[in-house]
Short mmCIF file of N, CA and C in Angstrom, two decimals:
data_model
loop_
_atom_site.label_atom_id
_atom_site.label_comp_id
_atom_site.label_asym_id
_atom_site.label_seq_id
_atom_site.Cartn_x
_atom_site.Cartn_y
_atom_site.Cartn_z
N MET A 276 19.41 -3.28 8.82
CA MET A 276 20.54 -2.46 8.44
C MET A 276 20.29 -1.91 7.04
N LYS A 277 20.51 -0.68 6.87
CA LYS A 277 20.27 -0.02 5.59
C LYS A 277 21.39 -0.29 4.61
N LEU A 278 21.13 -0.03 3.36
CA LEU A 278 22.08 -0.28 2.29
C LEU A 278 23.31 0.59 2.40
N SER A 279 23.22 1.71 3.09
CA SER A 279 24.34 2.64 3.16
C SER A 279 25.55 2.02 3.85
N THR A 280 25.39 0.90 4.55
CA THR A 280 26.52 0.27 5.20
C THR A 280 27.44 -0.41 4.19
N LEU A 281 27.02 -0.49 2.93
CA LEU A 281 27.81 -1.17 1.93
C LEU A 281 28.80 -0.25 1.23
N GLU A 282 28.87 1.00 1.60
CA GLU A 282 29.78 1.93 0.94
C GLU A 282 31.22 1.44 1.09
N GLY A 283 31.97 1.57 0.03
CA GLY A 283 33.35 1.14 0.05
C GLY A 283 33.50 -0.34 -0.22
N GLY A 284 32.38 -1.03 -0.54
CA GLY A 284 32.46 -2.43 -0.90
C GLY A 284 32.61 -3.36 0.28
N MET A 285 32.52 -2.87 1.51
CA MET A 285 32.65 -3.73 2.67
C MET A 285 31.33 -3.73 3.42
N SER A 286 30.97 -4.85 3.96
CA SER A 286 29.76 -4.94 4.76
C SER A 286 30.14 -5.25 6.19
N THR A 287 29.20 -5.05 7.10
CA THR A 287 29.48 -5.27 8.51
C THR A 287 28.40 -6.16 9.11
N ASN A 288 28.60 -6.53 10.37
CA ASN A 288 27.61 -7.28 11.14
C ASN A 288 27.21 -8.60 10.51
N ASN A 289 28.18 -9.46 10.27
CA ASN A 289 27.96 -10.81 9.77
C ASN A 289 27.38 -10.86 8.37
N TYR A 290 27.53 -9.84 7.59
CA TYR A 290 27.11 -9.87 6.20
C TYR A 290 28.29 -10.33 5.36
N ALA A 291 27.98 -11.06 4.30
CA ALA A 291 29.05 -11.50 3.41
C ALA A 291 29.67 -10.29 2.73
N PRO A 292 30.99 -10.29 2.54
CA PRO A 292 31.61 -9.15 1.87
C PRO A 292 31.12 -9.06 0.43
N CYS A 293 30.98 -7.85 -0.05
CA CYS A 293 30.52 -7.68 -1.42
C CYS A 293 31.48 -6.76 -2.15
N SER A 294 31.48 -6.93 -3.46
CA SER A 294 32.39 -6.13 -4.27
C SER A 294 31.81 -4.74 -4.49
N ALA A 295 32.64 -3.86 -5.01
CA ALA A 295 32.17 -2.50 -5.30
C ALA A 295 31.08 -2.53 -6.37
N GLN A 296 31.18 -3.43 -7.33
CA GLN A 296 30.18 -3.55 -8.39
C GLN A 296 28.84 -4.01 -7.81
N GLN A 297 28.86 -4.98 -6.90
CA GLN A 297 27.62 -5.43 -6.28
C GLN A 297 27.00 -4.31 -5.46
N SER A 298 27.83 -3.57 -4.77
CA SER A 298 27.33 -2.46 -3.98
C SER A 298 26.66 -1.41 -4.86
N GLU A 299 27.30 -1.09 -5.99
CA GLU A 299 26.72 -0.12 -6.91
C GLU A 299 25.41 -0.65 -7.51
N ASP A 300 25.36 -1.93 -7.83
CA ASP A 300 24.14 -2.53 -8.37
C ASP A 300 22.99 -2.44 -7.37
N LEU A 301 23.30 -2.73 -6.11
CA LEU A 301 22.26 -2.65 -5.07
C LEU A 301 21.79 -1.22 -4.88
N LYS A 302 22.71 -0.28 -4.91
CA LYS A 302 22.33 1.13 -4.76
C LYS A 302 21.44 1.57 -5.93
N TYR A 303 21.80 1.14 -7.14
CA TYR A 303 21.01 1.50 -8.32
C TYR A 303 19.62 0.86 -8.23
N PHE A 304 19.56 -0.40 -7.81
CA PHE A 304 18.27 -1.07 -7.65
C PHE A 304 17.41 -0.36 -6.61
N GLU A 305 18.05 0.05 -5.51
CA GLU A 305 17.31 0.76 -4.46
C GLU A 305 16.76 2.09 -4.98
N GLU A 306 17.57 2.82 -5.75
CA GLU A 306 17.11 4.10 -6.29
C GLU A 306 15.93 3.89 -7.24
N ARG A 307 16.01 2.87 -8.10
CA ARG A 307 14.90 2.58 -9.02
C ARG A 307 13.65 2.19 -8.26
N LEU A 308 13.80 1.41 -7.22
CA LEU A 308 12.66 0.98 -6.42
C LEU A 308 12.03 2.16 -5.68
N LYS A 309 12.88 3.03 -5.10
CA LYS A 309 12.34 4.23 -4.44
C LYS A 309 11.62 5.13 -5.43
N GLY A 310 12.16 5.22 -6.65
CA GLY A 310 11.50 6.02 -7.69
C GLY A 310 10.15 5.44 -8.09
N SER A 311 10.07 4.13 -8.19
CA SER A 311 8.80 3.48 -8.55
C SER A 311 7.75 3.69 -7.47
N VAL A 312 8.14 3.52 -6.21
CA VAL A 312 7.21 3.72 -5.10
C VAL A 312 6.78 5.19 -5.04
N ALA A 313 7.73 6.10 -5.22
CA ALA A 313 7.41 7.53 -5.18
C ALA A 313 6.49 7.93 -6.33
N ALA A 314 6.64 7.28 -7.48
CA ALA A 314 5.78 7.61 -8.62
C ALA A 314 4.34 7.14 -8.38
N LEU A 315 4.16 6.08 -7.61
CA LEU A 315 2.81 5.59 -7.33
C LEU A 315 2.12 6.36 -6.20
N SER A 316 2.89 7.01 -5.36
CA SER A 316 2.32 7.67 -4.18
C SER A 316 1.35 8.80 -4.49
N PRO A 317 1.62 9.74 -5.41
CA PRO A 317 0.64 10.81 -5.67
C PRO A 317 -0.69 10.27 -6.21
N SER A 318 -0.61 9.28 -7.08
CA SER A 318 -1.84 8.69 -7.61
C SER A 318 -2.63 8.00 -6.49
N ALA A 319 -1.93 7.28 -5.63
CA ALA A 319 -2.61 6.61 -4.51
C ALA A 319 -3.25 7.63 -3.58
N ARG A 320 -2.57 8.75 -3.37
CA ARG A 320 -3.11 9.81 -2.51
C ARG A 320 -4.40 10.39 -3.11
N ARG A 321 -4.41 10.59 -4.44
CA ARG A 321 -5.62 11.10 -5.09
C ARG A 321 -6.78 10.11 -4.96
N TRP A 322 -6.49 8.82 -5.13
CA TRP A 322 -7.54 7.82 -5.00
C TRP A 322 -8.06 7.75 -3.57
N LYS A 323 -7.18 7.92 -2.57
CA LYS A 323 -7.62 7.94 -1.18
C LYS A 323 -8.56 9.11 -0.92
N VAL A 324 -8.19 10.28 -1.43
CA VAL A 324 -9.03 11.46 -1.23
C VAL A 324 -10.39 11.27 -1.92
N LEU A 325 -10.37 10.77 -3.14
CA LEU A 325 -11.61 10.54 -3.88
C LEU A 325 -12.51 9.54 -3.16
N PHE A 326 -11.91 8.46 -2.66
CA PHE A 326 -12.69 7.44 -1.95
C PHE A 326 -13.25 8.00 -0.64
N LEU A 327 -12.44 8.79 0.09
CA LEU A 327 -12.93 9.39 1.34
C LEU A 327 -14.04 10.41 1.09
N VAL A 328 -13.93 11.16 0.00
CA VAL A 328 -14.99 12.11 -0.34
C VAL A 328 -16.29 11.36 -0.65
N ALA A 329 -16.20 10.27 -1.40
CA ALA A 329 -17.40 9.49 -1.74
C ALA A 329 -18.03 8.90 -0.49
N VAL A 330 -17.23 8.36 0.41
CA VAL A 330 -17.77 7.80 1.65
C VAL A 330 -18.33 8.92 2.52
N GLY A 331 -17.68 10.06 2.56
CA GLY A 331 -18.20 11.20 3.30
C GLY A 331 -19.55 11.66 2.76
N CYS A 332 -19.71 11.63 1.44
CA CYS A 332 -21.00 11.99 0.84
C CYS A 332 -22.09 11.01 1.26
N VAL A 333 -21.75 9.73 1.35
CA VAL A 333 -22.72 8.74 1.81
C VAL A 333 -23.14 9.06 3.24
N VAL A 334 -22.17 9.33 4.10
CA VAL A 334 -22.47 9.60 5.51
C VAL A 334 -23.30 10.88 5.65
N LEU A 335 -22.91 11.93 4.94
CA LEU A 335 -23.67 13.19 5.04
C LEU A 335 -25.09 13.05 4.49
N SER A 336 -25.24 12.33 3.38
CA SER A 336 -26.59 12.16 2.84
C SER A 336 -27.44 11.28 3.76
N LEU A 337 -26.83 10.28 4.40
CA LEU A 337 -27.59 9.49 5.38
C LEU A 337 -28.00 10.33 6.58
N LEU A 338 -27.11 11.19 7.06
CA LEU A 338 -27.47 12.08 8.17
C LEU A 338 -28.58 13.05 7.77
N ASN A 339 -28.50 13.56 6.55
CA ASN A 339 -29.54 14.45 6.04
C ASN A 339 -30.87 13.71 5.94
N TRP A 340 -30.84 12.51 5.42
CA TRP A 340 -32.07 11.72 5.31
C TRP A 340 -32.62 11.40 6.68
N TRP A 341 -31.73 11.05 7.62
CA TRP A 341 -32.16 10.69 8.97
C TRP A 341 -32.86 11.85 9.65
N SER A 342 -32.37 13.07 9.44
CA SER A 342 -32.99 14.24 10.08
C SER A 342 -34.36 14.56 9.47
N LYS A 343 -34.60 14.18 8.20
CA LYS A 343 -35.87 14.48 7.54
C LYS A 343 -36.83 13.30 7.54
N HIS A 344 -36.36 12.12 7.89
CA HIS A 344 -37.16 10.90 7.78
C HIS A 344 -38.13 10.78 8.94
N ASP A 345 -39.36 10.40 8.61
CA ASP A 345 -40.37 10.12 9.63
C ASP A 345 -40.50 8.60 9.73
N SER A 346 -39.93 8.02 10.77
CA SER A 346 -39.87 6.57 10.88
C SER A 346 -41.21 5.93 11.21
N THR A 347 -42.21 6.72 11.55
CA THR A 347 -43.51 6.14 11.88
C THR A 347 -44.36 5.89 10.65
N THR A 348 -44.08 6.58 9.53
CA THR A 348 -44.96 6.45 8.37
C THR A 348 -44.39 5.56 7.27
N ALA A 349 -43.09 5.41 7.18
CA ALA A 349 -42.52 4.62 6.09
C ALA A 349 -41.39 3.73 6.62
N SER A 350 -41.14 2.65 5.89
CA SER A 350 -40.04 1.78 6.29
C SER A 350 -38.71 2.42 5.87
N MET A 351 -37.64 1.90 6.39
CA MET A 351 -36.35 2.54 6.22
C MET A 351 -35.78 2.37 4.81
N LEU A 352 -35.70 1.16 4.30
CA LEU A 352 -35.03 0.93 3.03
C LEU A 352 -35.74 1.59 1.85
N PRO A 353 -37.05 1.47 1.69
CA PRO A 353 -37.67 2.21 0.58
C PRO A 353 -37.57 3.73 0.74
N GLY A 354 -37.55 4.20 1.98
CA GLY A 354 -37.39 5.63 2.21
C GLY A 354 -36.02 6.12 1.77
N MET A 355 -34.98 5.31 2.00
CA MET A 355 -33.63 5.67 1.56
C MET A 355 -33.51 5.61 0.05
N ALA A 356 -34.19 4.64 -0.57
CA ALA A 356 -34.09 4.47 -2.03
C ALA A 356 -34.74 5.63 -2.77
N THR A 357 -35.66 6.32 -2.15
CA THR A 357 -36.28 7.46 -2.81
C THR A 357 -35.53 8.76 -2.57
N PHE A 358 -34.56 8.75 -1.68
CA PHE A 358 -33.78 9.95 -1.39
C PHE A 358 -32.58 9.96 -2.35
N VAL A 359 -32.62 10.85 -3.33
CA VAL A 359 -31.66 10.86 -4.44
C VAL A 359 -30.20 11.01 -3.99
N PRO A 360 -29.84 11.87 -3.03
CA PRO A 360 -28.42 11.97 -2.65
C PRO A 360 -27.83 10.65 -2.12
N ILE A 361 -28.64 9.88 -1.41
CA ILE A 361 -28.15 8.59 -0.91
C ILE A 361 -27.89 7.65 -2.08
N VAL A 362 -28.82 7.59 -3.01
CA VAL A 362 -28.67 6.70 -4.16
C VAL A 362 -27.43 7.08 -4.97
N LEU A 363 -27.24 8.37 -5.22
CA LEU A 363 -26.10 8.81 -6.01
C LEU A 363 -24.77 8.55 -5.30
N SER A 364 -24.70 8.82 -4.01
CA SER A 364 -23.44 8.64 -3.29
C SER A 364 -23.10 7.16 -3.12
N VAL A 365 -24.08 6.32 -2.88
CA VAL A 365 -23.82 4.88 -2.80
C VAL A 365 -23.40 4.35 -4.17
N ALA A 366 -24.03 4.83 -5.23
CA ALA A 366 -23.63 4.43 -6.58
C ALA A 366 -22.20 4.87 -6.88
N ALA A 367 -21.81 6.03 -6.40
CA ALA A 367 -20.43 6.51 -6.61
C ALA A 367 -19.43 5.61 -5.88
N VAL A 368 -19.74 5.20 -4.66
CA VAL A 368 -18.84 4.31 -3.92
C VAL A 368 -18.73 2.97 -4.63
N PHE A 369 -19.86 2.41 -5.07
CA PHE A 369 -19.81 1.14 -5.81
C PHE A 369 -19.05 1.29 -7.12
N GLY A 370 -19.21 2.42 -7.78
CA GLY A 370 -18.47 2.67 -9.02
C GLY A 370 -16.96 2.71 -8.77
N LEU A 371 -16.55 3.36 -7.69
CA LEU A 371 -15.13 3.39 -7.34
C LEU A 371 -14.60 2.00 -7.02
N ILE A 372 -15.41 1.20 -6.34
CA ILE A 372 -14.98 -0.16 -6.04
C ILE A 372 -14.86 -0.99 -7.31
N LEU A 373 -15.82 -0.83 -8.22
CA LEU A 373 -15.75 -1.57 -9.49
C LEU A 373 -14.56 -1.13 -10.33
N MET A 374 -14.13 0.12 -10.20
CA MET A 374 -12.95 0.60 -10.93
C MET A 374 -11.65 0.17 -10.26
N GLY A 375 -11.73 -0.46 -9.10
CA GLY A 375 -10.53 -0.94 -8.42
C GLY A 375 -9.87 0.09 -7.54
N ALA A 376 -10.62 1.04 -7.03
CA ALA A 376 -10.03 2.10 -6.20
C ALA A 376 -9.38 1.54 -4.95
N GLN A 377 -9.95 0.45 -4.39
CA GLN A 377 -9.38 -0.11 -3.17
C GLN A 377 -7.98 -0.68 -3.42
N HIS A 378 -7.67 -1.08 -4.66
CA HIS A 378 -6.33 -1.56 -4.99
C HIS A 378 -5.42 -0.38 -5.38
N ARG A 379 -5.97 0.58 -6.05
CA ARG A 379 -5.15 1.72 -6.50
C ARG A 379 -4.68 2.58 -5.35
N LEU A 380 -5.47 2.68 -4.30
CA LEU A 380 -5.03 3.49 -3.17
C LEU A 380 -4.00 2.77 -2.33
N ARG A 381 -3.82 1.47 -2.53
CA ARG A 381 -2.79 0.70 -1.83
C ARG A 381 -1.63 0.32 -2.74
N ALA A 382 -1.53 0.89 -3.92
CA ALA A 382 -0.53 0.48 -4.92
C ALA A 382 0.91 0.51 -4.41
N PRO A 383 1.36 1.55 -3.72
CA PRO A 383 2.75 1.53 -3.23
C PRO A 383 3.01 0.38 -2.24
N THR A 384 2.06 0.10 -1.39
CA THR A 384 2.21 -0.99 -0.42
C THR A 384 2.20 -2.34 -1.12
N ILE A 385 1.35 -2.50 -2.12
CA ILE A 385 1.30 -3.75 -2.88
C ILE A 385 2.63 -3.99 -3.58
N LEU A 386 3.19 -2.95 -4.20
CA LEU A 386 4.48 -3.09 -4.87
C LEU A 386 5.57 -3.49 -3.87
N ALA A 387 5.62 -2.83 -2.72
CA ALA A 387 6.62 -3.16 -1.71
C ALA A 387 6.45 -4.59 -1.21
N ASP A 388 5.22 -5.04 -1.02
CA ASP A 388 4.99 -6.41 -0.57
C ASP A 388 5.47 -7.43 -1.59
N ARG A 389 5.21 -7.18 -2.85
CA ARG A 389 5.64 -8.12 -3.89
C ARG A 389 7.16 -8.16 -4.02
N VAL A 390 7.80 -7.00 -3.93
CA VAL A 390 9.27 -6.97 -3.99
C VAL A 390 9.85 -7.65 -2.75
N ARG A 391 9.21 -7.46 -1.61
CA ARG A 391 9.66 -8.08 -0.36
C ARG A 391 9.64 -9.61 -0.49
N GLN A 392 8.60 -10.15 -1.14
CA GLN A 392 8.52 -11.60 -1.33
C GLN A 392 9.68 -12.11 -2.19
N VAL A 393 10.03 -11.37 -3.22
CA VAL A 393 11.11 -11.80 -4.11
C VAL A 393 12.45 -11.68 -3.40
N LEU A 394 12.67 -10.60 -2.66
CA LEU A 394 13.96 -10.36 -2.02
C LEU A 394 14.21 -11.26 -0.82
N LYS A 395 13.16 -11.88 -0.30
CA LYS A 395 13.31 -12.75 0.86
C LYS A 395 14.33 -13.87 0.58
N ASP A 396 14.36 -14.38 -0.65
CA ASP A 396 15.30 -15.45 -1.01
C ASP A 396 16.74 -14.97 -1.02
N TYR A 397 16.98 -13.68 -1.09
CA TYR A 397 18.33 -13.13 -1.15
C TYR A 397 18.74 -12.45 0.15
N ASN A 398 18.05 -12.78 1.26
CA ASN A 398 18.33 -12.19 2.58
C ASN A 398 18.25 -10.68 2.55
N MET A 399 17.28 -10.16 1.83
CA MET A 399 17.03 -8.72 1.80
C MET A 399 15.53 -8.49 1.99
N SER A 400 15.21 -7.29 2.32
CA SER A 400 13.83 -6.87 2.42
C SER A 400 13.75 -5.42 1.95
N VAL A 401 12.57 -4.85 1.99
CA VAL A 401 12.37 -3.48 1.56
C VAL A 401 11.29 -2.86 2.45
N ASP A 402 11.45 -1.59 2.78
CA ASP A 402 10.39 -0.93 3.54
C ASP A 402 9.38 -0.33 2.56
N ASN A 403 8.33 0.29 3.08
CA ASN A 403 7.26 0.80 2.22
C ASN A 403 7.68 2.01 1.40
N ALA A 404 8.83 2.61 1.72
CA ALA A 404 9.33 3.74 0.93
C ALA A 404 10.25 3.28 -0.19
N GLY A 405 10.58 1.98 -0.23
CA GLY A 405 11.43 1.45 -1.28
C GLY A 405 12.90 1.34 -0.92
N ARG A 406 13.26 1.55 0.34
CA ARG A 406 14.66 1.42 0.76
C ARG A 406 14.97 -0.05 1.05
N LEU A 407 16.11 -0.51 0.56
CA LEU A 407 16.54 -1.89 0.79
C LEU A 407 17.01 -2.08 2.22
N ILE A 408 16.73 -3.25 2.76
CA ILE A 408 17.18 -3.63 4.09
C ILE A 408 17.89 -4.96 3.93
N LEU A 409 19.18 -5.00 4.32
CA LEU A 409 19.94 -6.24 4.26
C LEU A 409 19.72 -7.01 5.56
N LEU A 410 19.32 -8.27 5.43
CA LEU A 410 19.07 -9.11 6.59
C LEU A 410 20.31 -9.95 6.87
N PRO A 411 20.54 -10.30 8.14
CA PRO A 411 21.70 -11.14 8.45
C PRO A 411 21.56 -12.51 7.80
N SER A 412 22.71 -13.11 7.45
CA SER A 412 22.71 -14.44 6.87
C SER A 412 22.27 -15.43 7.93
N LYS A 413 21.52 -16.42 7.49
CA LYS A 413 21.07 -17.46 8.42
C LYS A 413 22.20 -18.47 8.58
N PRO A 414 22.47 -18.88 9.81
CA PRO A 414 23.52 -19.88 10.00
C PRO A 414 23.09 -21.21 9.39
N PRO A 415 24.03 -21.98 8.86
CA PRO A 415 23.65 -23.26 8.28
C PRO A 415 23.11 -24.20 9.35
N LYS A 416 22.11 -25.00 8.96
CA LYS A 416 21.50 -25.94 9.89
C LYS A 416 22.42 -27.15 10.07
N ALA A 417 22.41 -27.68 11.28
CA ALA A 417 23.17 -28.90 11.55
C ALA A 417 22.41 -30.06 10.92
N ASN A 418 23.12 -31.02 10.39
CA ASN A 418 22.49 -32.17 9.71
C ASN A 418 21.91 -33.13 10.72
N GLY A 419 20.65 -32.89 11.09
CA GLY A 419 19.92 -33.80 11.96
C GLY A 419 20.44 -33.90 13.38
N ARG A 420 21.24 -32.99 13.80
CA ARG A 420 21.79 -33.05 15.16
C ARG A 420 21.23 -31.98 16.02
#
């Protein structure tokens, strides 16, 4: 259930009633969270494009090398090491990995996962866009019965 069900300070579907102030606080938190996720998205998109271009360069240079390579006269690995486009494109991919590109392209998802872990204790969750999801209250457990 989305946060919009809290308008007017009343909740539905077995949710505890909340005050207007709590409702406003949750709405403000949701807006801040959506803004944070949205701010990370363009940067993550750029890192995805950069990483895909680097991997595409590796694939294209390998295909180029494969079409020019004579497998009867030389072994494969030393032949690839002497082909400059392969060396440069593989170095670019390793450079991106060393710079943490694999984490930067997942930044919005990582943020949502960490917030989801914290909100689990408060019977809430969050989707990958930063919208709050109110979870139903768990019924109390019977004492050993």
